[in-house]
Short mmCIF file of C-alpha atoms and ligand atoms in Angstrom, two decimals:
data_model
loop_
_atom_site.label_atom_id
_atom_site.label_comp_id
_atom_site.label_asym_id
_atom_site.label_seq_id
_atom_site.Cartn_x
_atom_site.Cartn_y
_atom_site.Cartn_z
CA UNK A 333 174.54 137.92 171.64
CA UNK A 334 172.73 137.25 168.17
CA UNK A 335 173.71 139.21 165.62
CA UNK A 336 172.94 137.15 162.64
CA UNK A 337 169.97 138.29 162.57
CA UNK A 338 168.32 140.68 159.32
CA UNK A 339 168.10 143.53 162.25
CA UNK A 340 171.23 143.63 164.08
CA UNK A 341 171.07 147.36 165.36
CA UNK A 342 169.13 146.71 168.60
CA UNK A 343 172.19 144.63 169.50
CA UNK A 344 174.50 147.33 168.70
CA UNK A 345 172.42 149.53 170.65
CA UNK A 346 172.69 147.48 173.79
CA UNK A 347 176.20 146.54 173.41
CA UNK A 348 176.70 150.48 172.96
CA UNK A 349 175.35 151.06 175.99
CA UNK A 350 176.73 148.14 178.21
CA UNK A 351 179.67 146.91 176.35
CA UNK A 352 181.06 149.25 174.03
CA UNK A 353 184.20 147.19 173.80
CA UNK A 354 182.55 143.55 173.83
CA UNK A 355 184.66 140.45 174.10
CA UNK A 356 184.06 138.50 171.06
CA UNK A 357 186.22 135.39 172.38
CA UNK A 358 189.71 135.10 174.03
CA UNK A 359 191.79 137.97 172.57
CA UNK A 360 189.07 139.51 169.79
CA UNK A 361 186.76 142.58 170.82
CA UNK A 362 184.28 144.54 169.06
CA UNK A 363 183.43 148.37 169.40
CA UNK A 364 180.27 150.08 168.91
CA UNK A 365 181.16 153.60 169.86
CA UNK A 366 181.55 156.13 167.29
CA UNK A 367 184.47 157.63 168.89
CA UNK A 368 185.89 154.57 169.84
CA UNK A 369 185.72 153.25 166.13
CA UNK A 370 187.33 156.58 164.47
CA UNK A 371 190.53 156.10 167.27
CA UNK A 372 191.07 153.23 165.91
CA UNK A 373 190.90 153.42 162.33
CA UNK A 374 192.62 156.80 162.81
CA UNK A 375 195.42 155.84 164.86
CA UNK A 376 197.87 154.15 163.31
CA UNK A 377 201.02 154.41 165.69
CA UNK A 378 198.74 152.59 168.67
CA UNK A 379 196.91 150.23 165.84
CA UNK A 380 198.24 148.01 163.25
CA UNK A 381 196.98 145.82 160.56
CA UNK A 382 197.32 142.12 160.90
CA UNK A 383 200.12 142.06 158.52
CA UNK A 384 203.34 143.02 160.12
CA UNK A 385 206.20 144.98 158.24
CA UNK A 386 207.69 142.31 155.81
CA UNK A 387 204.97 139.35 157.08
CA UNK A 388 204.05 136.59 154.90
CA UNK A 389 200.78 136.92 152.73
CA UNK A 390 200.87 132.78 152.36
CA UNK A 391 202.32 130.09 150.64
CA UNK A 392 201.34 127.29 148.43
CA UNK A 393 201.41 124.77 151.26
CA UNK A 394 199.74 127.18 153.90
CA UNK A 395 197.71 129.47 152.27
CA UNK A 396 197.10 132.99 153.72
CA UNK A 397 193.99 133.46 155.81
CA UNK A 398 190.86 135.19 153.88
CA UNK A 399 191.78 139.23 152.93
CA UNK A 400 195.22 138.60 154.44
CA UNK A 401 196.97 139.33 151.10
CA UNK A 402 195.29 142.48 150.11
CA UNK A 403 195.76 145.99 151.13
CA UNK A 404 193.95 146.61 154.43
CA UNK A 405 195.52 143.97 156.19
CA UNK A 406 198.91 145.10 155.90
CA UNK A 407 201.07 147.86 157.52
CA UNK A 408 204.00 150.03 155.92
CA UNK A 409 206.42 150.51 154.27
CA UNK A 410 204.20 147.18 152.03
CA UNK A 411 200.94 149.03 152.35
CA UNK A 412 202.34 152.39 151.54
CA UNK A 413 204.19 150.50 148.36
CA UNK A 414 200.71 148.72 147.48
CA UNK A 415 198.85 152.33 147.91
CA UNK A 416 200.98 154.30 145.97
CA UNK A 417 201.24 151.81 143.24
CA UNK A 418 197.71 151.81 142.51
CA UNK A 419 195.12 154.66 144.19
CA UNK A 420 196.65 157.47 141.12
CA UNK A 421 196.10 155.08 138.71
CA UNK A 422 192.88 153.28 139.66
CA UNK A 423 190.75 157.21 139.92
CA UNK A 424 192.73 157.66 136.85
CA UNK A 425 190.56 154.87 135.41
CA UNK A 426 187.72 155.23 136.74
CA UNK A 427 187.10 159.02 135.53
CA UNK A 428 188.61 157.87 132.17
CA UNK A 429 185.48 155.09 132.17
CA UNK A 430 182.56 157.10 132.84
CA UNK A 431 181.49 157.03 129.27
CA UNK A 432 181.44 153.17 129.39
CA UNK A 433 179.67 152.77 132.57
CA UNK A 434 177.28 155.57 131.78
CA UNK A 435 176.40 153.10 128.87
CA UNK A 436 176.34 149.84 130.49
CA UNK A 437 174.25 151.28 133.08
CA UNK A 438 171.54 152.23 130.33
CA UNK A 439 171.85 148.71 128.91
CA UNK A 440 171.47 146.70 132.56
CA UNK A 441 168.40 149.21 133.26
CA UNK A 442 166.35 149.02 129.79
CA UNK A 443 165.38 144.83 130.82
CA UNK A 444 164.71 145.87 134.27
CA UNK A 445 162.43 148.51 133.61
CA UNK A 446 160.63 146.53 130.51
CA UNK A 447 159.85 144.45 133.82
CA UNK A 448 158.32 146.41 135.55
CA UNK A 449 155.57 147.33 133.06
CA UNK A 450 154.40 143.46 134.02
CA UNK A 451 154.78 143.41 137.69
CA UNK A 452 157.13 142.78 140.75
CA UNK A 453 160.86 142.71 139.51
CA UNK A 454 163.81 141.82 141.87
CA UNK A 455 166.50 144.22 141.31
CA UNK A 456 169.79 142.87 143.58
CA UNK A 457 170.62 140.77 139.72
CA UNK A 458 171.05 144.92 138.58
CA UNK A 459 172.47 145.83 141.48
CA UNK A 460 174.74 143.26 141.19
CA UNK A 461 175.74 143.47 137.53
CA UNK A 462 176.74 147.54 137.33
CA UNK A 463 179.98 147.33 139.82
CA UNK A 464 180.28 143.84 138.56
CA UNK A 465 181.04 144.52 135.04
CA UNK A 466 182.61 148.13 135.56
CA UNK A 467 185.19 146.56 137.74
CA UNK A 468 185.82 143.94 135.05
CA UNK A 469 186.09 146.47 132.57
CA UNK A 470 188.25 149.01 134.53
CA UNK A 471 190.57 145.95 135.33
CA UNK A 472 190.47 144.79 131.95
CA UNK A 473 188.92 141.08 132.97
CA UNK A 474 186.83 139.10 129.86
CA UNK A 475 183.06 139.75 130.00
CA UNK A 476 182.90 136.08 129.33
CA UNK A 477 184.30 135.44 132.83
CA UNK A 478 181.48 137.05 134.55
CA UNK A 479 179.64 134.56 135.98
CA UNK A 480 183.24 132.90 136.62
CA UNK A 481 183.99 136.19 138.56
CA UNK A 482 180.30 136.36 140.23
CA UNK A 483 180.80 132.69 141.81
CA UNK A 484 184.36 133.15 143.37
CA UNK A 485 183.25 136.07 144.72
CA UNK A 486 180.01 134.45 146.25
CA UNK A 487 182.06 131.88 147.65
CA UNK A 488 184.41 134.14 149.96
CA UNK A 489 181.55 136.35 151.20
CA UNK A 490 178.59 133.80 152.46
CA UNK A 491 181.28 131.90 154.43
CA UNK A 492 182.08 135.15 156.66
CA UNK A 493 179.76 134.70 160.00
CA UNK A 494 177.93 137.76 161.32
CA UNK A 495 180.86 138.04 163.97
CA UNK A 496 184.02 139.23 162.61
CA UNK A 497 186.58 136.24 162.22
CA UNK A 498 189.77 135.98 160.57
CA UNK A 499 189.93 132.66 159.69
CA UNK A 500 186.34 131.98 158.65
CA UNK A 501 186.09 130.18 155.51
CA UNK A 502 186.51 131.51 151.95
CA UNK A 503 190.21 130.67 151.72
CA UNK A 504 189.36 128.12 148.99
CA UNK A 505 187.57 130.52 146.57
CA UNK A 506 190.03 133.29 147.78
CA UNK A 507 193.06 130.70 146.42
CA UNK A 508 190.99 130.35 143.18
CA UNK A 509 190.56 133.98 142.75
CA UNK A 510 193.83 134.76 142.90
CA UNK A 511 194.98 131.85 140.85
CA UNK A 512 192.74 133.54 138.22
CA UNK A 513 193.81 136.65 138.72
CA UNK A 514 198.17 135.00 138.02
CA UNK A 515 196.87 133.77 134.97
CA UNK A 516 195.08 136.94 133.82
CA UNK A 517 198.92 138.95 134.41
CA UNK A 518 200.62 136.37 132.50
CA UNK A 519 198.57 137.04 129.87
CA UNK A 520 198.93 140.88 129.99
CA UNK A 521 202.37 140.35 129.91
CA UNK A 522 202.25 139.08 126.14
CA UNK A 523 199.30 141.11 125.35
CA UNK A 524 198.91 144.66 127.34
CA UNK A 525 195.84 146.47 126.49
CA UNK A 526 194.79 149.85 128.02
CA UNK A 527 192.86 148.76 131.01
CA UNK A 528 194.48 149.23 134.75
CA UNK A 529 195.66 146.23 135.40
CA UNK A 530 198.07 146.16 131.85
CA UNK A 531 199.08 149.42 133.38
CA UNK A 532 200.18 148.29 136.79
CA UNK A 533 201.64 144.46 135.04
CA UNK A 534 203.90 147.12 132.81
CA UNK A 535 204.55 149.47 136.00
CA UNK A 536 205.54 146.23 137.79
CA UNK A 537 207.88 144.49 135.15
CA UNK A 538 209.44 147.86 134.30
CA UNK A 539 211.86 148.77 136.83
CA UNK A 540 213.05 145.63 139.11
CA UNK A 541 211.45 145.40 142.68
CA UNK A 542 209.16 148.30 141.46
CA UNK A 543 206.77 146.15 143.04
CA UNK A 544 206.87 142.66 144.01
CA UNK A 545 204.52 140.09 142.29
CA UNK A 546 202.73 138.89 145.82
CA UNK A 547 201.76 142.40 146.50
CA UNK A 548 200.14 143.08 142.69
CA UNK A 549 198.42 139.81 143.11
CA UNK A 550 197.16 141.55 146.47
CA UNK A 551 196.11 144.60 144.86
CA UNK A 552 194.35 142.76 142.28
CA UNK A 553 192.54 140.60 144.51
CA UNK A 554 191.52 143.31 146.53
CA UNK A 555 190.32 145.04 143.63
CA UNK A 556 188.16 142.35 142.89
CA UNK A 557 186.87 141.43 146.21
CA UNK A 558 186.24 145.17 147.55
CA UNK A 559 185.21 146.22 144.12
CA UNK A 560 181.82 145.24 143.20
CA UNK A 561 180.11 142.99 146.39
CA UNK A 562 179.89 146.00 148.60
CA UNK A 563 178.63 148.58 145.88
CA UNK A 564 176.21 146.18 145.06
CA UNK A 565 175.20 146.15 148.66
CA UNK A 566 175.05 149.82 148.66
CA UNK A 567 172.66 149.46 145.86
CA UNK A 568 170.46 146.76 146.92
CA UNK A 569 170.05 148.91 150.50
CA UNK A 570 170.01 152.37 148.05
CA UNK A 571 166.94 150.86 146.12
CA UNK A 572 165.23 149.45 149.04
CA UNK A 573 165.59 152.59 150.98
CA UNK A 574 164.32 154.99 147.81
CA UNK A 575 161.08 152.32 147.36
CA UNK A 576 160.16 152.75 151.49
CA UNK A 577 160.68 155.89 151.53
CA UNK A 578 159.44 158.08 148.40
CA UNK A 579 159.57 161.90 150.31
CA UNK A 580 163.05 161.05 150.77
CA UNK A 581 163.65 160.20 147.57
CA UNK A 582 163.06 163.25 146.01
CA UNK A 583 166.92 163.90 146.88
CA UNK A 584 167.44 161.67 143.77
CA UNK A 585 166.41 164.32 141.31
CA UNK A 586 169.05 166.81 142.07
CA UNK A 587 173.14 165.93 141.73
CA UNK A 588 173.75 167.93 144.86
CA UNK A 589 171.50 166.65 146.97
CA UNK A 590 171.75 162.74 145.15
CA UNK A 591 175.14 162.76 147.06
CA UNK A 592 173.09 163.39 150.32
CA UNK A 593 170.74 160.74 149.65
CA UNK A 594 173.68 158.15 148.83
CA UNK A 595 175.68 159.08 152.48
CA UNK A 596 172.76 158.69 154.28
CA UNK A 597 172.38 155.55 152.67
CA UNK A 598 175.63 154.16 153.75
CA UNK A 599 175.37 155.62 157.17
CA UNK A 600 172.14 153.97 157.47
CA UNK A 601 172.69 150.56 156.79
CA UNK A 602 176.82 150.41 155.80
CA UNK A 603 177.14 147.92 153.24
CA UNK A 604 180.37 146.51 155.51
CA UNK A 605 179.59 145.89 158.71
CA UNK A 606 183.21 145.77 159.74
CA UNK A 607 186.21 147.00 158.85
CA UNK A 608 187.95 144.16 156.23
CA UNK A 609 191.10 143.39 159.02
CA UNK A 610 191.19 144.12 162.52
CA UNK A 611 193.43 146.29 163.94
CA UNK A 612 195.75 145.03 166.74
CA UNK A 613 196.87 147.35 169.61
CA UNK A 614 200.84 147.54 169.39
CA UNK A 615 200.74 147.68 173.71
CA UNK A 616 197.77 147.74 175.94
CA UNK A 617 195.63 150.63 175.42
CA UNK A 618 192.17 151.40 177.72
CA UNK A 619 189.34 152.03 175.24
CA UNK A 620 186.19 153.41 176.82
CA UNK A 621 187.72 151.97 179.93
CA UNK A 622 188.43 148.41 179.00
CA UNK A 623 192.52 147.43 179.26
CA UNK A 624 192.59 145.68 175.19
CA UNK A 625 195.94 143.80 175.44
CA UNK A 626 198.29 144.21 173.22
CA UNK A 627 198.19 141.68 170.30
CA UNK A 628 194.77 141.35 170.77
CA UNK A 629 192.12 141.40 167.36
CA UNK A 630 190.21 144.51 167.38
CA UNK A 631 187.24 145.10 165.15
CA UNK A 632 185.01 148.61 164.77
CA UNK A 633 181.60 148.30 163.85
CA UNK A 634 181.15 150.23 161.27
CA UNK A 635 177.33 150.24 161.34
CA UNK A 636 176.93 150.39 164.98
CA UNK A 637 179.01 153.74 165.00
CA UNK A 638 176.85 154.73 162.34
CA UNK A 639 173.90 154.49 164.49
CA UNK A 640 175.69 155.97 167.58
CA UNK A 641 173.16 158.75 169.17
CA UNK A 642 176.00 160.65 170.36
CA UNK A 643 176.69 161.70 166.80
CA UNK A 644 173.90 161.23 164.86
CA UNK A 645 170.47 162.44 166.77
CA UNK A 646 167.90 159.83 166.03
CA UNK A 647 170.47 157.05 164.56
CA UNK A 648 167.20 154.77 163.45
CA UNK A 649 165.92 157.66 160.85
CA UNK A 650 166.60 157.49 157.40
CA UNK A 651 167.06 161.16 157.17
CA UNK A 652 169.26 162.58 153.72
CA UNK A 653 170.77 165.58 154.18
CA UNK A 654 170.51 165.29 158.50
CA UNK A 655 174.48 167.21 158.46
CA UNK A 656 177.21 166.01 161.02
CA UNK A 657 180.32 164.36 161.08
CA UNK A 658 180.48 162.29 158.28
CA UNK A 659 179.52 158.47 158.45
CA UNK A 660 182.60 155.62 159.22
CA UNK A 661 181.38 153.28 156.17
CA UNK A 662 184.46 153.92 153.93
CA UNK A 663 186.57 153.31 157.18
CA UNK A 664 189.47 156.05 158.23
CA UNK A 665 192.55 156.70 158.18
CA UNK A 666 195.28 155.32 155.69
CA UNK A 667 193.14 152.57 154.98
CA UNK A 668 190.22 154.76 154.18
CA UNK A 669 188.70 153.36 151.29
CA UNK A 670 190.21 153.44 147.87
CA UNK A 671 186.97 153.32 145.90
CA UNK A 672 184.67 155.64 147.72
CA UNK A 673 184.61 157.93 144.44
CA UNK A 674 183.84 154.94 142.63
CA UNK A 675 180.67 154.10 144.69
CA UNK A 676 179.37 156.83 144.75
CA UNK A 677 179.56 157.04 140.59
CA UNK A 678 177.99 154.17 140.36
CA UNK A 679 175.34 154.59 143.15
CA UNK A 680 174.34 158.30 141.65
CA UNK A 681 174.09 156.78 138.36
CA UNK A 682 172.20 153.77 138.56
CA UNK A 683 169.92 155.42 141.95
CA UNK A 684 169.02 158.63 139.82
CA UNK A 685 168.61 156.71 136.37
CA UNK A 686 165.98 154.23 137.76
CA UNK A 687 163.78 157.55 139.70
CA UNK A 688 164.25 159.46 136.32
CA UNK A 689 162.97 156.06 134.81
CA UNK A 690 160.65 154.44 137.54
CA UNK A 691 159.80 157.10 140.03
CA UNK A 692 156.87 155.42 141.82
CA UNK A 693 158.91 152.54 142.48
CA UNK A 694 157.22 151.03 145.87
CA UNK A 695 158.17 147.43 146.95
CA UNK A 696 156.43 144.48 146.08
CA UNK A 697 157.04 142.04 149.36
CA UNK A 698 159.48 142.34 152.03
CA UNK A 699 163.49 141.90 150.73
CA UNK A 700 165.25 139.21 151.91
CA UNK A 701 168.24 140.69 154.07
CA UNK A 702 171.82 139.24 153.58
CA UNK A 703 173.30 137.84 157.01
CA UNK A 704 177.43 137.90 157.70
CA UNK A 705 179.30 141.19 157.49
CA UNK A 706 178.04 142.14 154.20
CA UNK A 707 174.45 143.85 154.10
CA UNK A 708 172.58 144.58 151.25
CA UNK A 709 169.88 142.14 150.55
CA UNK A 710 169.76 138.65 148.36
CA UNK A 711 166.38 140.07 146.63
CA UNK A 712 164.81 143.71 146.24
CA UNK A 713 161.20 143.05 144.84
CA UNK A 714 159.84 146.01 144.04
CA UNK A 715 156.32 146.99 141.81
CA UNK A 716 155.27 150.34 140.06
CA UNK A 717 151.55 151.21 141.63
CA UNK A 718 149.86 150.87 138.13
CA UNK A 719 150.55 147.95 137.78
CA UNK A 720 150.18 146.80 140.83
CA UNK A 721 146.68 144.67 140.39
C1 HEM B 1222 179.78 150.71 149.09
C2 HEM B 1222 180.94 150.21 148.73
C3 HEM B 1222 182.17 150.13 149.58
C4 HEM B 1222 182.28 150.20 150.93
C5 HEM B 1222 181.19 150.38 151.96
C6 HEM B 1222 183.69 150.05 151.24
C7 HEM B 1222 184.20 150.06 152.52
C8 HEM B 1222 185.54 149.94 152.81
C9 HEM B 1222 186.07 149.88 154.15
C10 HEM B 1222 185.24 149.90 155.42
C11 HEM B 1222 187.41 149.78 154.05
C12 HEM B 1222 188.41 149.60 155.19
C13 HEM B 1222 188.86 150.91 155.72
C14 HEM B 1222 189.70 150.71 156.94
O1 HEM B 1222 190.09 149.59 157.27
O2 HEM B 1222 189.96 151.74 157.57
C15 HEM B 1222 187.74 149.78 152.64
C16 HEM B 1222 189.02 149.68 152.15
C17 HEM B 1222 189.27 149.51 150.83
N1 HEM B 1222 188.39 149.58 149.78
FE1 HEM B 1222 186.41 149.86 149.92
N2 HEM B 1222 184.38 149.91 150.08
C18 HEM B 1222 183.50 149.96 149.04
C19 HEM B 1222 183.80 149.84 147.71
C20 HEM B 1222 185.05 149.73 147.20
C21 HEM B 1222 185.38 149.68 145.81
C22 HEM B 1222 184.41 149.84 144.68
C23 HEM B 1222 186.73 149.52 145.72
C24 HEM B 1222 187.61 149.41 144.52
C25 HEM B 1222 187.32 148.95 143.38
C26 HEM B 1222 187.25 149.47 147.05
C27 HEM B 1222 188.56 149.31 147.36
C28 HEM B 1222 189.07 149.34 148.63
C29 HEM B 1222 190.48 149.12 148.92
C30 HEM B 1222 191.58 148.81 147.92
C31 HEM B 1222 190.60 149.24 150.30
C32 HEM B 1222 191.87 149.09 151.13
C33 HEM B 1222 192.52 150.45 151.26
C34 HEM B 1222 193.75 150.44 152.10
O3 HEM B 1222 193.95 149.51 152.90
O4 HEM B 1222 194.57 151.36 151.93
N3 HEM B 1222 186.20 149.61 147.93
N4 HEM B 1222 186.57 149.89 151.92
#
């Protein structure tokens, strides 16, 4: 089965049909069934996260598989303690920030559009940039560090292969990450500011065992590593997706319907292909027929129930505002994703701001697709007609 491959969805669509719960390898499977994706995420008695109650996130001498610290992979009472101590906060901040991003959005658009005026422009460097430096800025991180931030990030993603696997590389630039991310709470602790992650170092040192230093690190990390590489997907796919399709994106010119347009791009093509963890039957359970032992690594495809035609009537159309169940991009269940609101601030804004700006955007050669478990596309060339000669 090839699914590295810019078009996986006539995979899914077979595997759908003839093995909705396909073995990956010894002990891993993957489902493609709607249903069979939302039991999963939604059940957490019958499905854990890798991390067990009280399990190790790592040492110095054995350091923790890729994601294994942060908050998806682990079960209660530590993800309920790593939840609580953040999601309040962390919308808290992001409402409290609109102003900024509003503004930084302006600023990372002006250049872009300038370009335009003389031709093709590649837009994933914007697309990139917005939920890069809001997440900085929300967290409180140096704008110097950017490009600091931009390659640690890079190096964990590219090394994930289009099949889901655990141990696939990253761990190095993972370690690094997070080794940033100590010395950036040290440093809070002599010198709070106002941004969340002063917040949570202050929560943290307040009251002992509030929360225990591994499991901040984890939030942080995850934070970081959730917080700005799939948004930027979503925008890459958002922008690509508005230039193909200009009837459709029409829905960009009215708030209401703008949140339409920005579901249907995440059902379309979901910027995570698979849920971050697996989850890992706690006995044998029989899904769509198929015994999955107990123990055994069990991934949904996010974008393959996306495309299910059991749900959504003609999975392959881009169609905003089609109605139905809503899409499994953000996941389900506890671990349902902490920064939906956030993407879909960030989305609006920059999608809307670039029609209001550019709104015969068409592209300018095909854009080169990202391969692994993170969509969105490496470049987004796209032209105004005018200038098109
Ligand atoms: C288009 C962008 C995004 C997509 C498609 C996305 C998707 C997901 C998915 C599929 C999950 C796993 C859900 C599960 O296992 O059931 C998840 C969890 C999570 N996401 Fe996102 N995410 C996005 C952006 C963000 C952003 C911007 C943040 C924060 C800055 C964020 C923070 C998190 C966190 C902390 C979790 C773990 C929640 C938990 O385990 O309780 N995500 N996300």
């Amino acid at each position: 089965m090839d699914l590295h491959t810019g078009d996986p969805y006539p995979v899914y669509e077979r595997l759908r049909e003839t093995e909705p719960v396909y073995r990956i390898r010894e002990g891993a499977y993957l489902l493609s069934r709607y249903q069979d994706c939302l039991r999963v995420l939604a059940d957490r008695e019958s499905f854990l996260a890798p991390g067990g109650p009280g399990s190790s996130v790592g040492t110095a001498d054995r350091p923790a598989p890729v994601l294994s610290r942060v908050m998806s992979s682990q079960n209660p009472p530590r993800h309920t303690r790593m939840r609580a101590a953040v999601a309040r906060r962390f919308v808290e901040h992001v409402r409290g920030r609109q102003t900024w991003i509003s503004g930084r959005c302006d600023q990372l658009l002006d250049p872009v559009v300038e370009s335009l005026r003389d031709g093709a422009t590649d837009m994933s460097g914007l697309a990139e940039a917005l939920p890069r430096d809001t997440i900085m800025h929300i967290l409180g991180l140096p704008q110097d560090d950017r490009l600091l931030v931009s390659t640690l990030v890079a190096g964990i993603f590219p090394t994930s292969g289009p099949l889901p696997d655990p141990d696939s590389g990253g761990a190095a630039a993972m370690q690094r990450l997070t080794a940033y991310l100590q010395e950036e709470v040290v440093r809070r602790r002599r010198r709070p500011g106002d941004d969340l992650m002063s917040e949570m170092v202050r929560a943290h040192t307040r009251r002992a065992g509030a929360l225990p230093h591994d499991e901040l690190i984890g939030i942080l990390t995850g934070l970081v590593v959730a917080g700005y590489p799939q948004i930027a997907a979503g925008i890459e796919t958002g922008i690509v997706l508005m230039s193909r399709h200009p009837q459709q994106a029409t829905f960009l010119d009215g708030p209401a319907t703008t949140r339409l347009f920005i579901d249907e791009v995440l059902r379309y093509d979901a910027p995570v292909q698979f849920t971050p963890a697996p989850r890992i039957p706690a006995r044998t359970v029989v899904i769509s027929g198929v015994p999955v032992p107990e123990g055994a690594h069990v991934w949904a495809a996010l974008s393959a129930a996306n495309r299910d035609p059991g749900v959504f009537p003609e999975p392959n159309e881009f169609r905003p505002g089609r109605g139905g169940p809503r899409h499994l991009s953000f996941g389900g269940g506890a671990h349902y994703c902490l920064g939906a609101e956030l993407v879909h601030l960030e989305m609006s804004m920059l999608l809307r701001r670039l029609r209001q700006r550019a709104p015969d955007l068409m592209p300018a050669r095909s854009p080169v697709q990202r391969l692994g478990r993170l969509r969105g596309f490496t470049s987004v060339p796209v032209i105004r007609p005018e200038r098109e000669s």
